[in-house]
Amino acid sequence: MKPSILLAGVLAAFCATTAPALLAAQELTQSRQIIVNGEGEVTAAPDMATITLGVTHRADEAKAAMDMTSDNVAAILERLATLGVAESDMQTRNLTLNPVWSDNGRTDLEQNVITGFVASNTIYVRVRDLEGLGPLLDAVIEDGANDFNGLQFSMQNPDPLMDEARKAAVKDAMAKAVLYADAAGIELGQVRSITEQGGGRPMMMEMAASARKGGVPIAAGEVTVSSSVSMVFDIVSP
């Protein structure tokens, strides 16, 4: 018999005998683990607000509707700059011009006609001075803003809060693992893995009962950043 054939036979026999043993050992190792999830949350007072405001006008002619809207938006942008809003914190999000058609009460034999035009311009603004948010809203309304589509509070630098939330999530998972191990009469071994279950999500908590000085009353509330982790521990005793 050739040596190569003999060697192949030995290797095949070795694999046939050791593979089941390795699989059984792997299954035993996996069965002697505990998996827990942990949650962590950190709250803080926000230091930034984002607002979506706009101007909408209707006129008989398209140019007239757009001109009125553009004049108001120009005044608003100039006012925001004088109030300390950086140019990089202002962005046009939507600019539309649409015809207004005659009502649907016309008969099928009559054609709908254009009776006017509506122009709209929407601006996204980041406000980093919350003390001036109320007066700022008053000012842009005075300059012609007549659409408000959102106000959201957030953090300019959420990374430190996110780190604290992650630490809290790991601490929560470890506490659960110890609790479960004590209840089951087992001993925990080393940590095998830590997996983050998605990024943090800032969200609004209860609204504060205080309003900013002057202008539109504003309640900033608190911003919450959360984290979720999954941890795997070895079990080292029955």
Short mmCIF file of C-alpha atoms in Angstrom, two decimals:
data_model
loop_
_atom_site.label_atom_id
_atom_site.label_comp_id
_atom_site.label_asym_id
_atom_site.label_seq_id
_atom_site.Cartn_x
_atom_site.Cartn_y
_atom_site.Cartn_z
CA MET A 1 0.00 0.00 0.00
CA LYS A 2 1.31 3.46 -0.90
CA PRO A 3 2.35 5.71 2.03
CA SER A 4 0.06 8.51 0.82
CA ILE A 5 -2.95 6.21 0.83
CA LEU A 6 -2.02 4.89 4.27
CA LEU A 7 -1.62 8.45 5.62
CA ALA A 8 -4.97 9.49 4.19
CA GLY A 9 -6.62 6.54 5.86
CA VAL A 10 -5.07 7.40 9.23
CA LEU A 11 -6.18 11.01 8.96
CA ALA A 12 -9.70 9.98 8.02
CA ALA A 13 -9.88 7.63 10.97
CA PHE A 14 -8.52 10.34 13.30
CA CYS A 15 -11.09 12.87 12.10
CA ALA A 16 -13.88 10.32 12.41
CA THR A 17 -13.01 9.65 16.05
CA THR A 18 -12.06 13.16 17.17
CA ALA A 19 -14.68 15.27 15.38
CA PRO A 20 -17.60 13.97 17.46
CA ALA A 21 -15.57 14.48 20.62
CA LEU A 22 -14.70 18.06 19.67
CA LEU A 23 -18.33 18.77 18.80
CA ALA A 24 -19.50 17.34 22.10
CA ALA A 25 -16.93 19.43 23.99
CA GLN A 26 -18.03 22.54 22.12
CA GLU A 27 -21.68 21.87 22.89
CA LEU A 28 -20.81 21.27 26.56
CA THR A 29 -18.90 24.56 26.69
CA GLN A 30 -21.76 26.44 25.08
CA SER A 31 -24.27 24.84 27.42
CA ARG A 32 -22.25 26.01 30.44
CA GLN A 33 -22.77 29.69 29.75
CA ILE A 34 -25.20 32.32 30.91
CA ILE A 35 -26.40 35.15 28.64
CA VAL A 36 -27.91 38.32 30.07
CA ASN A 37 -29.03 41.69 28.70
CA GLY A 38 -28.36 45.00 30.39
CA GLU A 39 -29.93 48.44 30.03
CA GLY A 40 -28.50 51.82 30.94
CA GLU A 41 -29.94 55.34 30.84
CA VAL A 42 -28.49 58.76 31.60
CA THR A 43 -30.47 62.01 31.69
CA ALA A 44 -29.28 65.59 31.42
CA ALA A 45 -30.61 69.05 30.72
CA PRO A 46 -30.42 69.80 26.96
CA ASP A 47 -28.16 72.54 25.68
CA MET A 48 -29.42 72.80 22.09
CA ALA A 49 -32.73 72.97 20.25
CA THR A 50 -33.59 72.36 16.63
CA ILE A 51 -36.62 74.05 15.11
CA THR A 52 -38.24 73.72 11.70
CA LEU A 53 -39.97 76.91 10.64
CA GLY A 54 -41.22 78.28 7.38
CA VAL A 55 -43.12 80.88 5.43
CA THR A 56 -46.13 80.24 3.20
CA HIS A 57 -47.95 82.76 1.02
CA ARG A 58 -50.75 82.56 -1.54
CA ALA A 59 -51.22 84.97 -4.43
CA ASP A 60 -52.92 85.16 -7.80
CA GLU A 61 -49.60 85.00 -9.64
CA ALA A 62 -46.77 82.54 -9.02
CA LYS A 63 -44.09 85.25 -8.91
CA ALA A 64 -46.03 87.29 -6.37
CA ALA A 65 -46.42 84.26 -4.05
CA MET A 66 -42.73 83.39 -4.33
CA ASP A 67 -41.59 87.01 -3.91
CA MET A 68 -43.58 87.47 -0.69
CA THR A 69 -42.25 84.20 0.69
CA SER A 70 -38.67 84.99 -0.29
CA ASP A 71 -38.80 88.46 1.25
CA ASN A 72 -39.96 87.05 4.58
CA VAL A 73 -37.36 84.27 4.54
CA ALA A 74 -34.58 86.76 3.80
CA ALA A 75 -35.69 88.87 6.76
CA ILE A 76 -35.83 85.78 9.01
CA LEU A 77 -32.33 84.65 8.03
CA GLU A 78 -30.97 88.14 8.66
CA ARG A 79 -32.70 88.28 12.05
CA LEU A 80 -31.35 84.84 13.02
CA ALA A 81 -27.83 86.01 12.18
CA THR A 82 -28.20 89.12 14.36
CA LEU A 83 -29.38 86.86 17.21
CA GLY A 84 -26.15 84.87 17.05
CA VAL A 85 -27.22 81.86 14.99
CA ALA A 86 -24.27 80.70 12.88
CA GLU A 87 -24.69 80.36 9.13
CA SER A 88 -23.84 76.65 9.41
CA ASP A 89 -26.81 76.22 11.78
CA MET A 90 -29.36 77.41 9.19
CA GLN A 91 -30.43 75.30 6.24
CA THR A 92 -33.24 75.45 3.69
CA ARG A 93 -35.05 72.11 3.82
CA ASN A 94 -37.93 72.56 1.43
CA LEU A 95 -38.91 75.08 -1.25
CA THR A 96 -42.20 74.58 -3.08
CA LEU A 97 -44.47 76.43 -5.48
CA ASN A 98 -47.83 74.83 -6.25
CA PRO A 99 -50.92 75.92 -8.20
CA VAL A 100 -54.27 76.21 -6.47
CA TRP A 101 -57.01 74.65 -8.56
CA SER A 102 -60.69 75.51 -8.60
CA ASP A 103 -62.86 73.51 -6.21
CA ASN A 104 -64.18 70.05 -7.01
CA GLY A 105 -67.75 71.29 -7.27
CA ARG A 106 -67.44 71.80 -11.01
CA THR A 107 -69.19 69.38 -13.33
CA ASP A 108 -67.35 66.84 -15.47
CA LEU A 109 -67.98 69.02 -18.51
CA GLU A 110 -66.10 71.93 -16.97
CA GLN A 111 -62.33 72.04 -16.71
CA ASN A 112 -60.61 72.86 -13.45
CA VAL A 113 -58.71 76.12 -13.61
CA ILE A 114 -55.82 77.56 -11.64
CA THR A 115 -57.08 80.18 -9.20
CA GLY A 116 -53.77 81.07 -7.59
CA PHE A 117 -50.41 79.83 -6.37
CA VAL A 118 -48.95 78.86 -2.98
CA ALA A 119 -45.22 79.27 -2.30
CA SER A 120 -43.55 77.79 0.76
CA ASN A 121 -40.00 77.86 2.12
CA THR A 122 -38.95 75.75 5.12
CA ILE A 123 -35.83 76.40 7.21
CA TYR A 124 -34.09 74.09 9.70
CA VAL A 125 -32.38 75.97 12.53
CA ARG A 126 -30.11 74.84 15.37
CA VAL A 127 -30.31 77.08 18.43
CA ARG A 128 -27.37 76.69 20.80
CA ASP A 129 -28.42 79.43 23.23
CA LEU A 130 -31.56 78.09 24.89
CA GLU A 131 -31.96 81.20 27.03
CA GLY A 132 -32.66 83.12 23.83
CA LEU A 133 -35.00 80.57 22.26
CA GLY A 134 -38.23 82.25 23.36
CA PRO A 135 -37.27 85.72 22.09
CA LEU A 136 -35.93 84.14 18.90
CA LEU A 137 -39.29 82.54 18.14
CA ASP A 138 -41.04 85.85 18.77
CA ALA A 139 -38.62 87.57 16.39
CA VAL A 140 -39.05 85.18 13.46
CA ILE A 141 -42.83 85.31 13.82
CA GLU A 142 -42.61 89.09 13.65
CA ASP A 143 -40.53 88.74 10.46
CA GLY A 144 -43.15 86.58 8.77
CA ALA A 145 -42.70 82.95 9.87
CA ASN A 146 -46.14 81.32 9.81
CA ASP A 147 -45.27 77.61 9.70
CA PHE A 148 -43.74 75.67 12.60
CA ASN A 149 -43.26 71.94 12.05
CA GLY A 150 -41.11 70.81 14.97
CA LEU A 151 -39.11 71.66 18.06
CA GLN A 152 -36.67 69.14 19.50
CA PHE A 153 -34.15 69.42 22.33
CA SER A 154 -30.81 67.63 22.25
CA MET A 155 -27.16 67.74 23.32
CA GLN A 156 -24.39 69.41 21.36
CA ASN A 157 -21.98 66.68 22.46
CA PRO A 158 -23.86 63.50 23.48
CA ASP A 159 -20.74 61.27 23.55
CA PRO A 160 -20.00 61.62 27.30
CA LEU A 161 -23.64 60.77 28.10
CA MET A 162 -23.47 57.81 25.72
CA ASP A 163 -20.35 56.50 27.48
CA GLU A 164 -22.07 56.72 30.85
CA ALA A 165 -25.13 54.94 29.50
CA ARG A 166 -22.92 52.12 28.15
CA LYS A 167 -21.19 51.74 31.52
CA ALA A 168 -24.57 51.59 33.23
CA ALA A 169 -25.77 48.94 30.77
CA VAL A 170 -22.73 46.73 31.45
CA LYS A 171 -23.14 47.21 35.19
CA ASP A 172 -26.81 46.24 34.91
CA ALA A 173 -25.97 43.08 32.93
CA MET A 174 -23.30 42.02 35.43
CA ALA A 175 -25.68 42.54 38.36
CA LYS A 176 -28.29 40.38 36.63
CA ALA A 177 -25.73 37.66 35.95
CA VAL A 178 -24.70 37.56 39.63
CA LEU A 179 -28.34 37.46 40.69
CA TYR A 180 -29.16 34.58 38.37
CA ALA A 181 -26.03 32.67 39.37
CA ASP A 182 -26.82 33.01 43.08
CA ALA A 183 -30.40 31.90 42.51
CA ALA A 184 -29.24 28.87 40.52
CA GLY A 185 -26.43 27.97 42.93
CA ILE A 186 -23.68 28.30 40.33
CA GLU A 187 -20.46 30.28 40.07
CA LEU A 188 -19.76 32.74 37.27
CA GLY A 189 -16.58 32.55 35.25
CA GLN A 190 -15.00 35.07 32.93
CA VAL A 191 -16.86 37.25 30.47
CA ARG A 192 -16.85 35.67 27.03
CA SER A 193 -18.38 38.50 25.01
CA ILE A 194 -20.08 41.89 25.23
CA THR A 195 -22.35 42.91 22.36
CA GLU A 196 -23.97 46.32 22.03
CA GLN A 197 -27.61 46.04 21.01
CA GLY A 198 -27.87 49.15 18.86
CA GLY A 199 -26.80 52.74 19.44
CA GLY A 200 -28.06 55.17 22.02
CA ARG A 201 -31.26 57.03 21.33
CA PRO A 202 -31.84 60.53 22.70
CA MET A 203 -35.46 61.08 23.70
CA MET A 204 -37.55 63.56 25.64
CA MET A 205 -38.46 62.98 29.27
CA GLU A 206 -40.86 64.98 31.45
CA MET A 207 -41.12 68.61 30.50
CA ALA A 208 -39.71 71.03 33.03
CA ALA A 209 -42.11 73.44 34.67
CA SER A 210 -39.96 76.49 33.98
CA ALA A 211 -40.13 78.79 30.98
CA ARG A 212 -37.32 80.74 29.33
CA LYS A 213 -37.18 84.46 29.96
CA GLY A 214 -39.28 86.47 27.53
CA GLY A 215 -41.01 85.47 24.34
CA VAL A 216 -42.77 82.20 23.66
CA PRO A 217 -42.85 80.02 26.83
CA ILE A 218 -40.44 77.09 26.43
CA ALA A 219 -40.10 73.99 28.63
CA ALA A 220 -36.83 72.23 27.85
CA GLY A 221 -37.29 69.15 30.03
CA GLU A 222 -34.55 66.50 29.99
CA VAL A 223 -32.83 64.47 27.31
CA THR A 224 -32.26 60.76 27.93
CA VAL A 225 -29.55 58.68 26.25
CA SER A 226 -29.86 54.89 26.56
CA SER A 227 -27.75 51.86 25.78
CA SER A 228 -28.38 48.10 25.68
CA VAL A 229 -25.81 45.28 25.82
CA SER A 230 -25.78 41.50 25.78
CA MET A 231 -23.11 39.70 27.84
CA VAL A 232 -22.03 36.05 27.87
CA PHE A 233 -20.45 34.54 31.03
CA ASP A 234 -18.87 31.15 31.62
CA ILE A 235 -20.25 28.87 34.33
CA VAL A 236 -17.37 27.32 36.29
CA SER A 237 -19.21 25.20 38.84
CA PRO A 238 -22.35 23.03 38.89
#
